[in-house]
Tab-separated table of C-alpha atoms in Angstrom:
chain	number	residue	atom	x	y	z
A	1	MET	CA	1.180	-194.524	-183.482
A	2	ILE	CA	1.730	-191.353	-185.533
A	3	LEU	CA	-0.101	-191.204	-188.865
A	4	THR	CA	1.248	-189.219	-191.802
A	5	VAL	CA	-0.869	-188.456	-194.865
A	6	THR	CA	0.737	-187.846	-198.260
A	7	LEU	CA	-1.970	-187.511	-200.885
A	8	ASN	CA	0.627	-186.829	-203.592
A	9	THR	CA	3.387	-189.362	-202.890
A	10	ALA	CA	6.470	-189.392	-205.105
A	11	LEU	CA	9.454	-191.425	-206.136
A	12	ASP	CA	12.323	-189.087	-205.223
A	13	LEU	CA	15.373	-189.128	-207.480
A	14	THR	CA	18.451	-187.194	-206.375
A	15	TYR	CA	21.260	-186.539	-208.844
A	16	GLY	CA	24.642	-185.191	-207.803
A	17	VAL	CA	26.647	-183.207	-210.374
A	18	PRO	CA	29.988	-181.387	-210.008
A	19	ALA	CA	28.372	-178.149	-211.224
A	20	LEU	CA	24.939	-177.411	-212.701
A	21	VAL	CA	25.346	-175.350	-215.889
A	22	PRO	CA	22.227	-174.445	-217.936
A	23	HIS	CA	22.062	-175.473	-221.613
A	24	THR	CA	24.773	-178.157	-221.273
A	25	SER	CA	24.946	-181.920	-220.736
A	26	HIS	CA	25.919	-183.250	-217.319
A	27	ARG	CA	27.569	-186.445	-216.143
A	28	VAL	CA	25.788	-187.516	-212.957
A	29	GLY	CA	28.077	-188.725	-210.197
A	30	ASP	CA	25.732	-189.864	-207.418
A	31	VAL	CA	22.177	-191.165	-207.831
A	32	SER	CA	19.728	-192.040	-205.049
A	33	GLU	CA	16.147	-193.297	-205.303
A	34	ARG	CA	13.799	-192.982	-202.332
A	35	PRO	CA	10.083	-193.239	-201.529
A	36	GLY	CA	9.086	-189.611	-201.208
A	37	GLY	CA	6.478	-187.007	-200.584
A	38	LYS	CA	6.429	-184.847	-197.474
A	39	GLY	CA	4.522	-187.229	-195.210
A	40	LEU	CA	6.724	-190.195	-196.148
A	41	ASN	CA	9.786	-188.134	-195.270
A	42	VAL	CA	8.189	-187.228	-191.927
A	43	ALA	CA	7.411	-190.883	-191.203
A	44	ARG	CA	10.952	-192.028	-191.965
A	45	VAL	CA	12.399	-189.481	-189.542
A	46	LEU	CA	9.820	-190.417	-186.895
A	47	SER	CA	10.824	-194.061	-187.281
A	48	ALA	CA	14.496	-193.146	-186.886
A	49	LEU	CA	13.549	-191.377	-183.641
A	50	GLY	CA	11.958	-194.596	-182.366
A	51	HIS	CA	8.283	-193.822	-182.992
A	52	GLU	CA	5.816	-196.130	-184.713
A	53	ALA	CA	4.777	-194.381	-187.915
A	54	VAL	CA	2.143	-195.290	-190.501
A	55	VAL	CA	1.966	-193.702	-193.946
A	56	THR	CA	-1.182	-193.330	-195.995
A	57	GLY	CA	-2.169	-191.493	-199.153
A	58	PHE	CA	-2.130	-192.706	-202.744
A	59	ALA	CA	0.237	-194.813	-204.847
A	60	GLY	CA	-0.257	-196.267	-208.313
A	61	GLY	CA	1.216	-197.371	-211.619
A	62	SER	CA	4.767	-198.528	-212.225
A	63	THR	CA	6.276	-195.655	-210.247
A	64	GLY	CA	3.986	-196.402	-207.332
A	65	ALA	CA	5.044	-200.049	-207.436
A	66	VAL	CA	8.708	-199.054	-207.162
A	67	LEU	CA	7.873	-196.652	-204.321
A	68	ARG	CA	6.080	-199.383	-202.348
A	69	GLU	CA	8.851	-201.873	-203.003
A	70	LEU	CA	11.378	-199.415	-201.558
A	71	LEU	CA	9.059	-198.591	-198.668
A	72	ALA	CA	8.768	-202.279	-197.760
A	73	ASP	CA	12.399	-202.258	-196.572
A	74	LEU	CA	11.872	-199.247	-194.268
A	75	PRO	CA	10.298	-198.947	-190.797
A	76	PRO	CA	7.167	-196.871	-191.612
A	77	HIS	CA	4.134	-199.112	-192.125
A	78	ASP	CA	2.596	-198.893	-195.608
A	79	ALA	CA	-1.129	-198.111	-195.543
A	80	LEU	CA	-1.226	-196.392	-198.938
A	81	VAL	CA	-4.391	-196.615	-201.037
A	82	ALA	CA	-4.034	-197.865	-204.632
A	83	VAL	CA	-4.992	-195.637	-207.567
A	84	SER	CA	-5.035	-196.407	-211.289
A	85	GLY	CA	-2.838	-193.428	-212.226
A	86	ASN	CA	0.943	-193.338	-212.064
A	87	THR	CA	2.631	-191.919	-208.959
A	88	ARG	CA	4.737	-188.868	-209.771
A	89	ARG	CA	8.508	-188.496	-209.682
A	90	THR	CA	10.499	-185.627	-208.216
A	91	ILE	CA	14.045	-184.915	-209.335
A	92	ALA	CA	16.543	-183.013	-207.198
A	93	VAL	CA	19.808	-181.988	-208.859
A	94	VAL	CA	22.472	-181.140	-206.276
A	95	ASP	CA	25.293	-178.863	-207.452
A	96	ALA	CA	28.453	-179.919	-205.566
A	97	SER	CA	30.238	-176.659	-206.375
A	98	THR	CA	27.653	-174.477	-204.611
A	99	GLY	CA	25.585	-176.865	-202.513
A	100	ASP	CA	22.445	-175.558	-204.230
A	101	THR	CA	19.599	-177.874	-205.222
A	102	THR	CA	17.340	-177.576	-208.276
A	103	GLN	CA	13.998	-179.353	-207.855
A	104	LEU	CA	11.661	-180.674	-210.600
A	105	ASN	CA	8.256	-181.907	-209.410
A	106	GLU	CA	5.718	-183.775	-211.555
A	107	PRO	CA	1.998	-183.083	-210.893
A	108	GLY	CA	0.841	-186.558	-209.799
A	109	PRO	CA	-1.937	-188.948	-210.867
A	110	LEU	CA	-5.560	-188.044	-211.482
A	111	VAL	CA	-7.529	-189.359	-208.482
A	112	SER	CA	-11.154	-190.413	-209.084
A	113	ALA	CA	-14.120	-189.850	-206.783
A	114	ASP	CA	-14.222	-193.570	-205.948
A	115	GLU	CA	-10.512	-193.561	-205.069
A	116	TRP	CA	-11.021	-190.548	-202.797
A	117	ALA	CA	-13.925	-192.308	-201.081
A	118	ALA	CA	-11.740	-195.392	-200.534
A	119	PHE	CA	-9.076	-193.197	-198.977
A	120	LEU	CA	-11.570	-191.550	-196.604
A	121	THR	CA	-12.648	-194.990	-195.375
A	122	ALA	CA	-9.021	-196.021	-194.775
A	123	TYR	CA	-8.217	-192.695	-193.098
A	124	GLY	CA	-11.113	-193.033	-190.663
A	125	LYS	CA	-9.942	-196.484	-189.569
A	126	LEU	CA	-6.351	-195.300	-189.111
A	127	LEU	CA	-7.435	-192.280	-187.053
A	128	ALA	CA	-8.963	-194.646	-184.510
A	129	GLU	CA	-5.462	-195.885	-183.658
A	130	ALA	CA	-3.485	-192.646	-184.057
A	131	ASP	CA	-1.952	-190.467	-181.340
A	132	ALA	CA	-1.353	-187.643	-183.839
A	133	VAL	CA	-1.666	-187.050	-187.569
A	134	ALA	CA	0.283	-184.940	-190.075
A	135	LEU	CA	-1.363	-183.832	-193.330
A	136	CYS	CA	1.446	-183.027	-195.725
A	137	GLY	CA	2.163	-181.695	-199.182
A	138	SER	CA	0.364	-180.861	-202.406
A	139	LEU	CA	-2.908	-182.238	-203.720
A	140	PRO	CA	-2.873	-184.510	-206.788
A	141	PRO	CA	-5.177	-183.714	-209.718
A	142	GLY	CA	-8.796	-184.669	-209.098
A	143	ILE	CA	-8.769	-183.942	-205.354
A	144	HIS	CA	-10.944	-180.974	-204.346
A	145	VAL	CA	-9.178	-177.943	-202.908
A	146	GLY	CA	-10.938	-178.331	-199.552
A	147	ALA	CA	-9.631	-181.869	-199.039
A	148	TYR	CA	-7.331	-180.968	-196.166
A	149	ALA	CA	-10.097	-179.039	-194.431
A	150	GLU	CA	-12.195	-182.210	-194.619
A	151	LEU	CA	-9.355	-184.318	-193.188
A	152	VAL	CA	-8.723	-181.789	-190.396
A	153	ARG	CA	-12.393	-181.916	-189.383
A	154	LEU	CA	-12.341	-185.719	-189.326
A	155	ALA	CA	-9.224	-185.715	-187.122
A	156	ARG	CA	-10.764	-183.194	-184.744
A	157	ALA	CA	-13.953	-185.266	-184.533
A	158	ALA	CA	-11.783	-188.262	-183.596
A	159	GLU	CA	-9.958	-186.082	-181.006
A	160	VAL	CA	-6.598	-186.684	-182.700
A	161	PRO	CA	-4.140	-183.736	-182.737
A	162	VAL	CA	-3.560	-182.680	-186.337
A	163	LEU	CA	-0.698	-180.786	-187.986
A	164	LEU	CA	-1.242	-179.328	-191.459
A	165	ASP	CA	1.767	-178.688	-193.722
A	166	THR	CA	0.667	-177.506	-197.157
A	167	SER	CA	0.445	-174.240	-199.101
A	168	GLY	CA	-1.758	-172.005	-201.225
A	169	GLU	CA	-5.519	-172.442	-201.304
A	170	PRO	CA	-5.449	-175.904	-199.619
A	171	LEU	CA	-3.726	-174.225	-196.644
A	172	ARG	CA	-6.165	-171.312	-196.667
A	173	ARG	CA	-9.140	-173.701	-196.632
A	174	GLY	CA	-7.477	-176.096	-194.198
A	175	ILE	CA	-6.620	-173.484	-191.573
A	176	ALA	CA	-10.272	-172.468	-191.384
A	177	ALA	CA	-11.051	-176.014	-190.147
A	178	ARG	CA	-8.916	-175.223	-187.059
A	179	PRO	CA	-5.971	-177.626	-187.089
A	180	ASP	CA	-3.869	-177.866	-183.936
A	181	LEU	CA	-0.751	-176.762	-185.810
A	182	ILE	CA	0.320	-175.458	-189.179
A	183	LYS	CA	3.973	-175.214	-190.318
A	184	PRO	CA	4.330	-172.762	-193.215
A	185	ASN	CA	7.679	-171.572	-194.503
A	186	ALA	CA	8.320	-167.860	-195.014
A	187	ASP	CA	6.957	-167.797	-198.581
A	188	GLU	CA	3.848	-169.821	-197.677
A	189	LEU	CA	3.240	-167.565	-194.684
A	190	ALA	CA	3.500	-164.452	-196.848
A	191	GLN	CA	1.159	-165.964	-199.437
A	192	LEU	CA	-1.372	-166.771	-196.699
A	193	THR	CA	-1.281	-163.449	-194.843
A	194	GLY	CA	0.180	-160.942	-197.292
A	195	GLY	CA	2.833	-160.013	-194.697
A	196	ARG	CA	6.604	-160.523	-194.694
A	197	GLU	CA	7.443	-159.516	-191.109
A	198	PRO	CA	7.702	-162.978	-189.474
A	199	LEU	CA	6.153	-162.367	-186.055
A	200	ARG	CA	3.263	-160.261	-187.336
A	201	ALA	CA	2.531	-162.702	-190.163
A	202	THR	CA	2.683	-165.709	-187.830
A	203	ARG	CA	0.250	-164.092	-185.385
A	204	ASP	CA	-2.027	-163.175	-188.305
A	205	ALA	CA	-1.977	-166.800	-189.518
A	206	ARG	CA	-2.986	-168.012	-186.068
A	207	ARG	CA	-5.978	-165.663	-186.016
A	208	ARG	CA	-7.208	-167.414	-189.169
A	209	GLY	CA	-7.961	-170.609	-187.260
A	210	ALA	CA	-4.928	-172.685	-186.261
A	211	ALA	CA	-4.351	-173.220	-182.549
A	212	GLY	CA	-0.594	-172.887	-183.104
A	213	VAL	CA	1.577	-171.660	-185.982
A	214	ILE	CA	5.186	-172.744	-186.398
A	215	ALA	CA	6.855	-170.660	-189.097
A	216	SER	CA	9.929	-172.210	-190.711
A	217	LEU	CA	12.438	-169.446	-191.480
A	218	GLY	CA	15.122	-171.526	-193.204
A	219	ALA	CA	18.616	-170.920	-191.872
A	220	ASP	CA	17.154	-168.497	-189.310
A	221	GLY	CA	15.309	-171.307	-187.528
A	222	MET	CA	11.668	-171.334	-186.455
A	223	LEU	CA	9.118	-168.992	-184.899
A	224	ALA	CA	6.282	-170.433	-182.802
A	225	VAL	CA	3.079	-168.632	-181.832
A	226	THR	CA	1.043	-170.971	-179.614
A	227	PRO	CA	-1.602	-170.789	-176.873
A	228	GLU	CA	1.213	-171.357	-174.336
A	229	GLY	CA	3.546	-168.632	-175.566
A	230	VAL	CA	5.757	-167.292	-178.338
A	231	TRP	CA	9.302	-168.491	-179.022
A	232	ARG	CA	12.027	-168.186	-181.609
A	233	ALA	CA	14.455	-171.093	-182.092
A	234	ALA	CA	17.666	-170.758	-184.096
A	235	PRO	CA	20.436	-173.200	-185.048
A	236	PRO	CA	23.877	-172.415	-183.593
A	237	ASP	CA	25.595	-172.531	-186.991
A	238	ARG	CA	24.694	-172.080	-190.647
A	239	VAL	CA	25.337	-175.222	-192.665
A	240	ALA	CA	25.631	-175.960	-196.386
A	241	GLY	CA	24.042	-178.965	-198.036
A	242	ASN	CA	20.803	-180.248	-199.544
A	243	PRO	CA	17.791	-178.546	-197.868
A	244	THR	CA	15.258	-180.930	-199.455
A	245	GLY	CA	13.224	-182.506	-196.668
A	246	ALA	CA	14.490	-180.197	-193.907
A	247	GLY	CA	10.963	-178.914	-193.253
A	248	ASP	CA	9.644	-182.478	-193.124
A	249	SER	CA	12.198	-183.340	-190.450
A	250	ALA	CA	11.021	-180.296	-188.496
A	251	VAL	CA	7.460	-181.668	-188.646
A	252	ALA	CA	8.741	-184.995	-187.298
A	253	GLY	CA	10.427	-183.156	-184.449
A	254	LEU	CA	7.254	-181.237	-183.601
A	255	LEU	CA	5.024	-184.326	-183.726
A	256	SER	CA	7.384	-186.544	-181.750
A	257	GLY	CA	7.676	-183.843	-179.102
A	258	LEU	CA	3.886	-183.527	-178.993
A	259	VAL	CA	3.231	-187.231	-178.363
A	260	GLU	CA	6.090	-187.366	-175.826
A	261	GLY	CA	4.565	-184.460	-173.900
A	262	LEU	CA	7.554	-182.133	-174.284
A	263	GLY	CA	7.193	-178.421	-173.637
A	264	TRP	CA	7.363	-176.014	-176.545
A	265	PRO	CA	11.013	-174.984	-176.115
A	266	ASP	CA	12.125	-178.632	-176.251
A	267	ARG	CA	9.868	-179.379	-179.232
A	268	LEU	CA	11.325	-176.440	-181.108
A	269	ARG	CA	14.877	-177.337	-180.127
A	270	ARG	CA	14.344	-180.835	-181.539
A	271	ALA	CA	12.661	-179.559	-184.713
A	272	VAL	CA	15.474	-177.101	-185.499
A	273	ALA	CA	18.237	-179.608	-184.744
A	274	LEU	CA	16.586	-182.245	-186.957
A	275	SER	CA	15.985	-179.761	-189.758
A	276	THR	CA	19.617	-178.621	-189.698
A	277	ALA	CA	20.927	-182.191	-189.523
A	278	THR	CA	18.796	-183.062	-192.566
A	279	VAL	CA	20.584	-180.420	-194.659
A	280	LEU	CA	23.772	-182.393	-193.939
A	281	ALA	CA	22.239	-185.707	-195.063
A	282	PRO	CA	22.343	-186.988	-198.662
A	283	ALA	CA	18.562	-187.183	-199.244
A	284	ALA	CA	15.159	-186.200	-197.859
A	285	GLY	CA	13.791	-188.437	-195.103
A	286	GLU	CA	17.248	-188.820	-193.557
A	287	PHE	CA	19.290	-186.830	-191.071
A	288	ASP	CA	22.880	-186.875	-189.871
A	289	ARG	CA	22.439	-188.416	-186.420
A	290	ALA	CA	25.825	-187.356	-185.075
A	291	ALA	CA	25.185	-183.768	-186.173
A	292	TYR	CA	21.681	-183.876	-184.670
A	293	GLU	CA	22.922	-185.034	-181.279
A	294	GLU	CA	25.674	-182.399	-181.297
A	295	LEU	CA	23.315	-179.604	-182.382
A	296	LEU	CA	20.382	-180.394	-180.076
A	297	PRO	CA	21.727	-178.846	-176.843
A	298	ARG	CA	23.097	-175.822	-178.736
A	299	VAL	CA	19.886	-174.678	-180.423
A	300	GLY	CA	19.082	-171.214	-179.131
A	301	ILE	CA	15.596	-170.532	-177.714
A	302	GLU	CA	14.319	-166.999	-177.223
A	303	ASP	CA	11.108	-166.409	-175.262
A	304	LEU	CA	9.240	-163.617	-177.045
A	305	ALA	CA	6.120	-163.659	-174.896
A	306	PRO	CA	6.953	-160.423	-173.021
A	307	ALA	CA	7.376	-158.605	-176.354
A	308	VAL	CA	3.926	-159.510	-177.707
């Protein structure tokens, strides 16, 4: 079983408009409503790949009730912890004329000390059955900034491989607890290290505590600095679409490859193909399967180990 943690779950709303024009009214053409948050997206992709996935984190209020109702019809198992506050909503507006997406993210519910303690108890029980765990996304109000560092240490004590996918100070604190993997994007990597050159910044991030660093470089693919070597993986073609959730699909590819015992080139090939195929899908947590299967053998892998 692969466990995904989303402390700040969301009800994802995606609106499609012919063209997004500031300061005007818009007639929405397509509307989709999905259970969201980075870890839920990861779990849905893992389930589509045939893995047993369990989601935990927080859900509450009327929005949380809708989220759990939608989640009940999907393969990931719901192990979310109830809170009194209302789960947040995220709104993605997709401009059909350009393919660009505008994202609006609410902050999330205020989580009490008792609710955090209840989550830690649930998390410990779930770790006992997990083959790997992903810690994903932002922290809701009320959760201390070192929360992910605490969860990384608990996973390491349980000898469960742990991937951390967050940003800012939670990432800075979390990496010091020595997760097995982190997956920052280019902006998060620059914020963490102060550097913009991808290979140098990725190596710098690894020196801060993570065993492996997988940098997501958007349309340019991924860069991996690991104990086994250094690789760059790139999609064969640039695609247009909705990039929301592409990084979450990459996490699913990395975790599924980990538990299946794949080597790093094959893990990266899967992660890049899934990420690209997600851009072609209508909403986060989904991927275009036909595109994924066509892309997978064509993802380019470059071994950079001799150059470092």
